[in-house]
């Protein structure tokens, strides 16, 4: 059994894509009607199968369609994507995805995710430039000495700050930029790459799971459910605090064990390989000169500007990519790199993350197969029917697992919100719970599965760290079980007390 090797993330995702393609031959095709606000004409665009008609953008139209969402949620831009219209599911002729569709899906996925792929490649470029200057090596060697005996602060600070980013503005895809920078720091602190991965990825996951003001999650879901996003805020804040504490303690226990005895590491067999890739700074002979300090400052400012732009200015991948491209050019200029050396180093750095870029595209290809096979709405319809008639305690906890399952097929939090909330939120009225319970079940269910969801960001993150999916599961499954039990108790308390 020890000789059996777990497949690479690329192969794992292709296997999942093949499984989804097979599902399109088994699960009936179907679709909900959709409604979208057209700002230019101040009308609703109503789509039934291939037929599109214009409807007046007023509250009466929403009431006729059974959409219990205030009109201003559409007109002020809170809900920009098409929403599913309740009670309009139509079963269609099956659209099974065949052999050619399967092989087209990763290509289509790469095209559709070109924005984030380009960001990843540009990040690879700037990291290559930073490595060339020696600024990383000098900075990390200095930090390792400064933190000696206090390395645990790394785990607490990184996990907490990333969680704050997740709960406020949905820090998720952006964390891919942090791994190549932070892994050497954790290695210098005598931790393994799992600790670095956990502090960043788990921090992001628990933050987005317990979103408090995240516009891409709790706000858009609350809007689509027809309630104010502040409803249930206190409960989510308490969940966030408790979740961070649980996650930090879990990571610290493992980290302390590895620090005392490196052979206890889950990835001990990869220790030398990972240190060769990321850990050269530990024995660095570079001195942290004034020039290198300025270079490190510019590099850090790229992240500060990126976070500010995303959280305050409505930036997305295009603007983020530009920030790092400009940063790379400035750093190359300060390092007095020759034009030829700069271009070669930048391209080489980008190529180092090409495998990660392909993983992102292949993962998007799974969603392409779902969309083309028209099975997402069918799964949603059966999920809503399954919960009908349940007591409120059972209903709430079953919904938690339903959302976990749905997130395998729909890993986008905003996409899940606009697709499911108009269908699921009215069920709260029938069982006697507040609609904020549906919003919480959606967030917690998606968040719990995000820790292991192969169609989400975890495989791309693992590819950067060079850690296998099987080893990540071995590390994180106990934490997922702890958080699941805790979440179920919290949801039950919320509806009965």
Short mmCIF file of C-alpha atoms in Angstrom, two decimals, residues 33-434:
data_model
loop_
_atom_site.label_atom_id
_atom_site.label_comp_id
_atom_site.label_asym_id
_atom_site.label_seq_id
_atom_site.Cartn_x
_atom_site.Cartn_y
_atom_site.Cartn_z
CA UNK A 33 -36.42 30.50 -15.07
CA UNK A 34 -34.15 33.44 -14.28
CA UNK A 35 -34.65 37.13 -13.62
CA UNK A 36 -32.05 39.87 -14.17
CA UNK A 37 -32.24 43.61 -13.73
CA UNK A 38 -31.25 45.65 -16.82
CA UNK A 39 -29.88 48.96 -15.58
CA UNK A 40 -29.83 50.63 -19.01
CA UNK A 41 -33.57 50.18 -19.63
CA UNK A 42 -34.70 49.97 -15.98
CA UNK A 43 -36.50 46.69 -16.70
CA UNK A 44 -36.30 43.04 -15.70
CA UNK A 45 -35.13 40.49 -18.23
CA UNK A 46 -37.07 37.25 -17.65
CA UNK A 47 -35.66 34.09 -19.24
CA UNK A 48 -37.72 30.94 -19.71
CA UNK A 49 -35.66 28.31 -21.51
CA UNK A 50 -34.66 30.06 -24.77
CA UNK A 51 -37.36 32.73 -24.52
CA UNK A 52 -36.44 36.14 -23.09
CA UNK A 53 -39.02 38.81 -22.32
CA UNK A 54 -38.89 42.24 -20.73
CA UNK A 55 -40.91 43.00 -17.59
CA UNK A 56 -41.41 46.23 -15.61
CA UNK A 57 -38.83 46.72 -12.88
CA UNK A 58 -41.21 47.22 -9.96
CA UNK A 59 -42.18 45.49 -6.74
CA UNK A 60 -45.40 44.20 -8.28
CA UNK A 61 -43.44 42.15 -10.81
CA UNK A 62 -41.40 40.60 -8.02
CA UNK A 63 -44.54 39.74 -6.05
CA UNK A 64 -46.17 38.13 -9.10
CA UNK A 65 -43.09 35.96 -9.61
CA UNK A 66 -42.90 35.02 -5.92
CA UNK A 67 -39.52 36.70 -5.50
CA UNK A 68 -39.53 38.11 -1.96
CA UNK A 69 -36.67 40.56 -2.45
CA UNK A 70 -37.00 44.36 -2.20
CA UNK A 71 -36.74 46.11 -5.57
CA UNK A 72 -33.88 48.35 -4.40
CA UNK A 73 -31.64 45.31 -4.01
CA UNK A 74 -31.71 45.05 -7.80
CA UNK A 75 -31.66 48.74 -8.70
CA UNK A 76 -28.75 49.65 -6.40
CA UNK A 77 -26.58 46.87 -7.83
CA UNK A 78 -26.54 44.54 -4.80
CA UNK A 79 -27.87 41.74 -7.00
CA UNK A 80 -26.26 41.99 -10.41
CA UNK A 81 -26.39 38.35 -11.53
CA UNK A 82 -29.50 36.50 -12.78
CA UNK A 83 -31.45 34.91 -9.90
CA UNK A 84 -33.48 31.71 -10.03
CA UNK A 85 -37.26 32.22 -9.91
CA UNK A 86 -39.05 29.96 -7.37
CA UNK A 87 -41.49 27.29 -8.57
CA UNK A 88 -40.34 27.52 -12.20
CA UNK A 89 -38.19 24.39 -12.52
CA UNK A 90 -38.66 22.73 -15.91
CA UNK A 91 -37.29 19.30 -16.72
CA UNK A 92 -35.63 19.20 -20.13
CA UNK A 93 -34.28 16.64 -22.53
CA UNK A 94 -31.01 15.26 -21.24
CA UNK A 95 -27.82 16.88 -22.46
CA UNK A 96 -25.22 14.23 -21.66
CA UNK A 97 -21.62 15.35 -22.01
CA UNK A 98 -19.64 13.01 -24.21
CA UNK A 99 -16.00 12.20 -24.86
CA UNK A 100 -15.30 15.37 -26.84
CA UNK A 101 -17.13 17.57 -24.30
CA UNK A 102 -14.99 16.09 -21.55
CA UNK A 103 -11.75 17.04 -23.29
CA UNK A 104 -13.06 20.46 -24.26
CA UNK A 105 -14.01 21.30 -20.65
CA UNK A 106 -10.50 22.07 -19.33
CA UNK A 107 -9.81 24.23 -22.39
CA UNK A 108 -13.05 26.16 -21.86
CA UNK A 109 -12.26 26.36 -18.15
CA UNK A 110 -8.84 27.87 -18.83
CA UNK A 111 -10.42 30.44 -21.17
CA UNK A 112 -13.12 31.35 -18.62
CA UNK A 113 -10.60 31.68 -15.77
CA UNK A 114 -8.00 33.57 -17.80
CA UNK A 115 -8.19 36.54 -15.41
CA UNK A 116 -7.06 34.65 -12.33
CA UNK A 117 -4.61 32.57 -14.37
CA UNK A 118 -2.90 35.73 -15.61
CA UNK A 119 -2.70 37.03 -12.03
CA UNK A 120 -1.00 33.80 -10.95
CA UNK A 121 1.54 33.99 -13.78
CA UNK A 122 2.37 37.65 -13.06
CA UNK A 123 2.79 36.72 -9.38
CA UNK A 124 5.22 34.03 -10.43
CA UNK A 125 7.11 36.67 -12.40
CA UNK A 126 7.47 39.14 -9.53
CA UNK A 127 8.50 36.34 -7.15
CA UNK A 128 11.19 35.33 -9.65
CA UNK A 129 12.46 38.93 -9.69
CA UNK A 130 12.44 39.07 -5.88
CA UNK A 131 14.44 35.85 -5.66
CA UNK A 132 16.95 37.25 -8.15
CA UNK A 133 17.55 40.35 -6.00
CA UNK A 134 18.25 38.33 -2.85
CA UNK A 135 15.75 40.46 -0.91
CA UNK A 136 13.69 37.43 0.10
CA UNK A 137 16.69 35.53 1.40
CA UNK A 138 18.00 38.47 3.41
CA UNK A 139 14.58 39.42 4.81
CA UNK A 140 13.64 35.87 5.80
CA UNK A 141 17.02 35.21 7.42
CA UNK A 142 16.60 38.41 9.45
CA UNK A 143 13.01 37.53 10.43
CA UNK A 144 14.00 34.00 11.49
CA UNK A 145 16.51 35.45 13.95
CA UNK A 146 14.04 38.06 15.21
CA UNK A 147 11.34 35.45 15.89
CA UNK A 148 13.57 32.89 17.53
CA UNK A 149 11.67 31.45 20.49
CA UNK A 150 8.46 33.26 19.49
CA UNK A 151 7.67 31.43 16.25
CA UNK A 152 4.13 30.66 17.38
CA UNK A 153 3.23 34.30 16.76
CA UNK A 154 3.58 33.57 13.03
CA UNK A 155 0.70 31.09 13.19
CA UNK A 156 -1.53 33.30 15.30
CA UNK A 157 -0.94 36.50 13.30
CA UNK A 158 -1.10 34.98 9.80
CA UNK A 159 -4.20 32.85 10.49
CA UNK A 160 -6.04 35.70 12.20
CA UNK A 161 -5.20 38.37 9.61
CA UNK A 162 -6.13 36.12 6.68
CA UNK A 163 -9.39 35.20 8.47
CA UNK A 164 -10.17 38.91 8.92
CA UNK A 165 -9.63 39.37 5.18
CA UNK A 166 -11.92 36.43 4.46
CA UNK A 167 -14.75 37.62 6.70
CA UNK A 168 -14.63 41.24 5.46
CA UNK A 169 -14.02 41.12 1.72
CA UNK A 170 -13.79 37.44 0.82
CA UNK A 171 -10.01 36.99 0.75
CA UNK A 172 -9.65 33.66 -1.05
CA UNK A 173 -8.11 33.50 -4.55
CA UNK A 174 -5.77 36.31 -3.56
CA UNK A 175 -4.10 34.09 -0.94
CA UNK A 176 -2.34 32.20 -3.73
CA UNK A 177 0.09 35.14 -3.74
CA UNK A 178 1.03 34.53 -0.10
CA UNK A 179 2.35 30.96 -0.28
CA UNK A 180 5.70 31.48 -2.04
CA UNK A 181 6.48 34.37 0.33
CA UNK A 182 5.37 32.87 3.64
CA UNK A 183 6.46 29.25 3.21
CA UNK A 184 10.20 30.07 3.57
CA UNK A 185 9.43 32.08 6.72
CA UNK A 186 7.63 29.11 8.30
CA UNK A 187 10.45 26.77 7.25
CA UNK A 188 12.97 29.12 8.84
CA UNK A 189 10.90 28.88 12.05
CA UNK A 190 11.44 25.07 11.97
CA UNK A 191 7.86 24.34 10.94
CA UNK A 192 6.90 22.31 7.85
CA UNK A 193 5.05 23.46 4.73
CA UNK A 194 1.77 22.05 6.07
CA UNK A 195 1.84 24.65 8.87
CA UNK A 196 2.30 27.46 6.35
CA UNK A 197 -0.44 26.08 4.11
CA UNK A 198 -2.80 25.62 7.07
CA UNK A 199 -2.24 29.12 8.49
CA UNK A 200 -3.09 30.72 5.14
CA UNK A 201 -5.70 28.38 3.67
CA UNK A 202 -7.51 27.54 6.91
CA UNK A 203 -7.44 31.21 7.89
CA UNK A 204 -9.09 32.14 4.61
CA UNK A 205 -11.59 29.27 4.85
CA UNK A 206 -12.76 30.00 8.40
CA UNK A 207 -12.98 33.70 7.56
CA UNK A 208 -15.16 33.21 4.49
CA UNK A 209 -17.15 30.48 6.24
CA UNK A 210 -18.10 32.94 9.00
CA UNK A 211 -18.42 36.00 6.77
CA UNK A 212 -19.66 39.05 8.66
CA UNK A 213 -19.58 41.85 6.07
CA UNK A 214 -18.27 39.97 3.01
CA UNK A 215 -20.14 41.44 -0.02
CA UNK A 216 -19.53 38.29 -2.11
CA UNK A 217 -21.11 36.02 0.47
CA UNK A 218 -23.29 37.16 3.37
CA UNK A 219 -24.47 40.44 1.82
CA UNK A 220 -25.42 39.06 -1.59
CA UNK A 221 -27.00 35.98 0.04
CA UNK A 222 -29.02 38.08 2.48
CA UNK A 223 -30.16 40.34 -0.35
CA UNK A 224 -31.23 37.33 -2.41
CA UNK A 225 -33.07 35.95 0.64
CA UNK A 226 -34.93 39.24 1.05
CA UNK A 227 -33.49 40.19 4.43
CA UNK A 228 -31.04 42.79 5.74
CA UNK A 229 -27.48 41.51 5.94
CA UNK A 230 -27.21 42.65 9.57
CA UNK A 231 -29.81 40.05 10.60
CA UNK A 232 -27.87 37.29 12.34
CA UNK A 233 -24.65 39.34 12.41
CA UNK A 234 -23.96 38.74 16.13
CA UNK A 235 -24.22 34.97 15.74
CA UNK A 236 -21.84 34.96 12.77
CA UNK A 237 -19.35 37.15 14.64
CA UNK A 238 -19.33 34.78 17.60
CA UNK A 239 -18.90 31.86 15.19
CA UNK A 240 -15.95 33.65 13.60
CA UNK A 241 -14.19 34.24 16.92
CA UNK A 242 -14.79 30.66 18.09
CA UNK A 243 -13.77 29.26 14.69
CA UNK A 244 -10.48 31.17 14.65
CA UNK A 245 -9.66 30.00 18.19
CA UNK A 246 -10.36 26.36 17.26
CA UNK A 247 -8.29 26.57 14.08
CA UNK A 248 -5.32 28.35 15.69
CA UNK A 249 -5.18 25.82 18.55
CA UNK A 250 -5.38 22.93 16.07
CA UNK A 251 -2.56 24.30 13.90
CA UNK A 252 -0.41 25.18 16.95
CA UNK A 253 -0.67 21.64 18.36
CA UNK A 254 0.57 20.14 15.11
CA UNK A 255 3.21 22.87 14.62
CA UNK A 256 4.70 22.42 18.10
CA UNK A 257 4.91 18.67 17.56
CA UNK A 258 6.78 19.16 14.26
CA UNK A 259 9.08 21.81 15.69
CA UNK A 260 10.14 19.50 18.54
CA UNK A 261 10.45 16.40 16.32
CA UNK A 262 10.54 16.95 12.52
CA UNK A 263 9.88 13.24 11.93
CA UNK A 264 6.32 13.80 13.23
CA UNK A 265 5.57 15.87 10.10
CA UNK A 266 2.97 14.41 7.76
CA UNK A 267 5.25 15.40 4.88
CA UNK A 268 8.55 14.35 6.49
CA UNK A 269 9.44 12.29 3.40
CA UNK A 270 9.34 15.55 1.38
CA UNK A 271 11.36 17.61 3.85
CA UNK A 272 14.54 17.92 1.80
CA UNK A 273 12.71 18.52 -1.48
CA UNK A 274 10.56 21.33 -0.04
CA UNK A 275 13.53 22.92 1.74
CA UNK A 276 15.47 22.92 -1.52
CA UNK A 277 12.55 24.69 -3.20
CA UNK A 278 11.72 27.21 -0.48
CA UNK A 279 14.19 27.02 2.36
CA UNK A 280 17.45 28.35 0.97
CA UNK A 281 16.95 31.58 2.92
CA UNK A 282 17.62 29.77 6.17
CA UNK A 283 21.33 29.60 5.37
CA UNK A 284 21.39 32.83 3.40
CA UNK A 285 24.54 34.92 3.37
CA UNK A 286 22.72 38.00 2.04
CA UNK A 287 22.83 41.10 4.21
CA UNK A 288 19.67 43.16 4.55
CA UNK A 289 21.03 46.34 2.96
CA UNK A 290 19.15 49.61 2.55
CA UNK A 291 18.46 48.81 -1.12
CA UNK A 292 16.99 45.42 -0.22
CA UNK A 293 14.84 47.01 2.47
CA UNK A 294 13.36 49.38 -0.13
CA UNK A 295 12.74 46.45 -2.49
CA UNK A 296 10.96 44.50 0.27
CA UNK A 297 8.91 47.60 1.13
CA UNK A 298 7.74 47.97 -2.49
CA UNK A 299 6.89 44.27 -2.62
CA UNK A 300 4.87 44.52 0.61
CA UNK A 301 3.12 47.65 -0.68
CA UNK A 302 1.88 45.66 -3.67
CA UNK A 303 -0.17 43.52 -1.27
CA UNK A 304 -1.34 46.50 0.75
CA UNK A 305 -2.52 48.26 -2.42
CA UNK A 306 -4.14 45.04 -3.69
CA UNK A 307 -6.09 44.50 -0.45
CA UNK A 308 -7.15 48.15 -0.29
CA UNK A 309 -8.24 48.13 -3.93
CA UNK A 310 -10.30 44.95 -3.58
CA UNK A 311 -11.93 45.95 -0.29
CA UNK A 312 -12.48 49.67 -0.97
CA UNK A 313 -12.29 50.43 -4.69
CA UNK A 314 -14.08 47.43 -6.18
CA UNK A 315 -10.96 46.10 -7.90
CA UNK A 316 -10.80 42.61 -9.34
CA UNK A 317 -8.21 40.47 -11.11
CA UNK A 318 -7.34 42.94 -13.85
CA UNK A 319 -6.38 45.69 -11.43
CA UNK A 320 -4.62 43.29 -9.05
CA UNK A 321 -2.52 41.95 -11.91
CA UNK A 322 -1.49 45.46 -12.94
CA UNK A 323 -0.32 46.23 -9.39
CA UNK A 324 2.08 43.28 -9.35
CA UNK A 325 3.31 43.95 -12.89
CA UNK A 326 4.18 47.54 -11.99
CA UNK A 327 5.76 46.30 -8.75
CA UNK A 328 7.98 43.86 -10.68
CA UNK A 329 9.18 46.61 -13.02
CA UNK A 330 9.98 48.96 -10.11
CA UNK A 331 11.87 46.23 -8.25
CA UNK A 332 13.83 45.31 -11.39
CA UNK A 333 14.76 48.98 -11.83
CA UNK A 334 15.89 49.35 -8.21
CA UNK A 335 17.93 46.15 -8.46
CA UNK A 336 19.61 47.57 -11.59
CA UNK A 337 18.74 44.48 -13.60
CA UNK A 338 19.60 44.40 -17.28
CA UNK A 339 16.56 44.31 -19.58
CA UNK A 340 17.46 40.85 -20.85
CA UNK A 341 17.97 39.47 -17.34
CA UNK A 342 14.69 41.01 -16.16
CA UNK A 343 12.65 39.46 -18.98
CA UNK A 344 14.28 36.03 -18.66
CA UNK A 345 13.87 35.98 -14.85
CA UNK A 346 10.28 37.20 -15.01
CA UNK A 347 9.28 34.58 -17.60
CA UNK A 348 11.09 31.85 -15.66
CA UNK A 349 9.22 32.85 -12.48
CA UNK A 350 5.89 32.81 -14.32
CA UNK A 351 6.63 29.36 -15.75
CA UNK A 352 7.19 28.03 -12.22
CA UNK A 353 3.48 28.64 -11.50
CA UNK A 354 2.18 27.42 -14.85
CA UNK A 355 1.11 24.12 -13.29
CA UNK A 356 -0.97 26.01 -10.72
CA UNK A 357 -2.58 28.04 -13.52
CA UNK A 358 -3.61 24.84 -15.31
CA UNK A 359 -5.16 23.46 -12.11
CA UNK A 360 -7.35 26.58 -11.81
CA UNK A 361 -8.51 26.17 -15.41
CA UNK A 362 -9.24 22.45 -15.09
CA UNK A 363 -11.25 23.08 -11.91
CA UNK A 364 -13.35 25.65 -13.79
CA UNK A 365 -13.84 23.03 -16.51
CA UNK A 366 -15.79 20.89 -14.02
CA UNK A 367 -18.32 23.74 -13.71
CA UNK A 368 -18.42 23.99 -17.50
CA UNK A 369 -19.57 20.36 -17.73
CA UNK A 370 -22.23 21.02 -15.09
CA UNK A 371 -23.56 24.06 -16.94
CA UNK A 372 -23.58 22.37 -20.34
CA UNK A 373 -25.22 19.25 -18.92
CA UNK A 374 -27.95 21.36 -17.20
CA UNK A 375 -27.86 19.30 -13.99
CA UNK A 376 -27.12 22.04 -11.41
CA UNK A 377 -30.73 23.22 -11.22
CA UNK A 378 -31.99 19.63 -11.07
CA UNK A 379 -29.81 18.95 -8.02
CA UNK A 380 -31.06 22.19 -6.43
CA UNK A 381 -34.71 21.29 -7.11
CA UNK A 382 -34.37 17.86 -5.52
CA UNK A 383 -32.53 19.35 -2.54
CA UNK A 384 -35.41 21.77 -1.89
CA UNK A 385 -37.97 18.96 -2.21
CA UNK A 386 -35.96 16.74 0.15
CA UNK A 387 -36.19 19.23 3.03
CA UNK A 388 -39.95 19.79 2.74
CA UNK A 389 -41.87 18.84 5.89
CA UNK A 390 -38.88 18.49 8.21
CA UNK A 391 -38.84 19.81 11.78
CA UNK A 392 -36.82 23.01 12.09
CA UNK A 393 -33.92 21.39 13.97
CA UNK A 394 -33.45 18.60 11.45
CA UNK A 395 -34.15 20.96 8.54
CA UNK A 396 -31.40 23.40 9.55
CA UNK A 397 -28.71 20.75 9.99
CA UNK A 398 -29.70 18.83 6.86
CA UNK A 399 -29.50 22.11 4.93
CA UNK A 400 -25.93 22.53 6.23
CA UNK A 401 -24.91 19.28 4.54
CA UNK A 402 -26.94 20.02 1.41
CA UNK A 403 -24.99 23.24 0.93
CA UNK A 404 -21.74 21.38 1.51
CA UNK A 405 -22.69 18.95 -1.24
CA UNK A 406 -23.88 21.68 -3.61
CA UNK A 407 -20.58 23.53 -3.19
CA UNK A 408 -18.80 20.63 -4.90
CA UNK A 409 -20.74 21.52 -8.04
CA UNK A 410 -20.99 25.30 -7.44
CA UNK A 411 -17.81 26.41 -5.61
CA UNK A 412 -18.50 30.13 -6.19
CA UNK A 413 -20.07 31.74 -3.10
CA UNK A 414 -21.80 34.53 -5.04
CA UNK A 415 -22.97 32.08 -7.70
CA UNK A 416 -24.38 29.77 -5.02
CA UNK A 417 -26.17 32.69 -3.36
CA UNK A 418 -28.05 33.98 -6.40
CA UNK A 419 -28.87 30.48 -7.65
CA UNK A 420 -30.13 28.97 -4.40
CA UNK A 421 -31.38 31.70 -2.07
CA UNK A 422 -34.59 32.53 -3.99
CA UNK A 423 -35.40 28.79 -3.94
CA UNK A 424 -34.22 27.85 -0.44
CA UNK A 425 -35.04 30.95 1.63
CA UNK A 426 -38.87 30.56 1.34
CA UNK A 427 -38.49 27.11 2.94
CA UNK A 428 -37.57 28.90 6.18
CA UNK A 429 -41.08 30.35 6.34
CA UNK A 430 -42.66 26.89 6.07
CA UNK A 431 -40.69 25.39 8.99
CA UNK A 432 -40.83 28.45 11.23
CA UNK A 433 -37.23 29.70 11.26
CA UNK A 434 -35.79 33.06 10.24
#
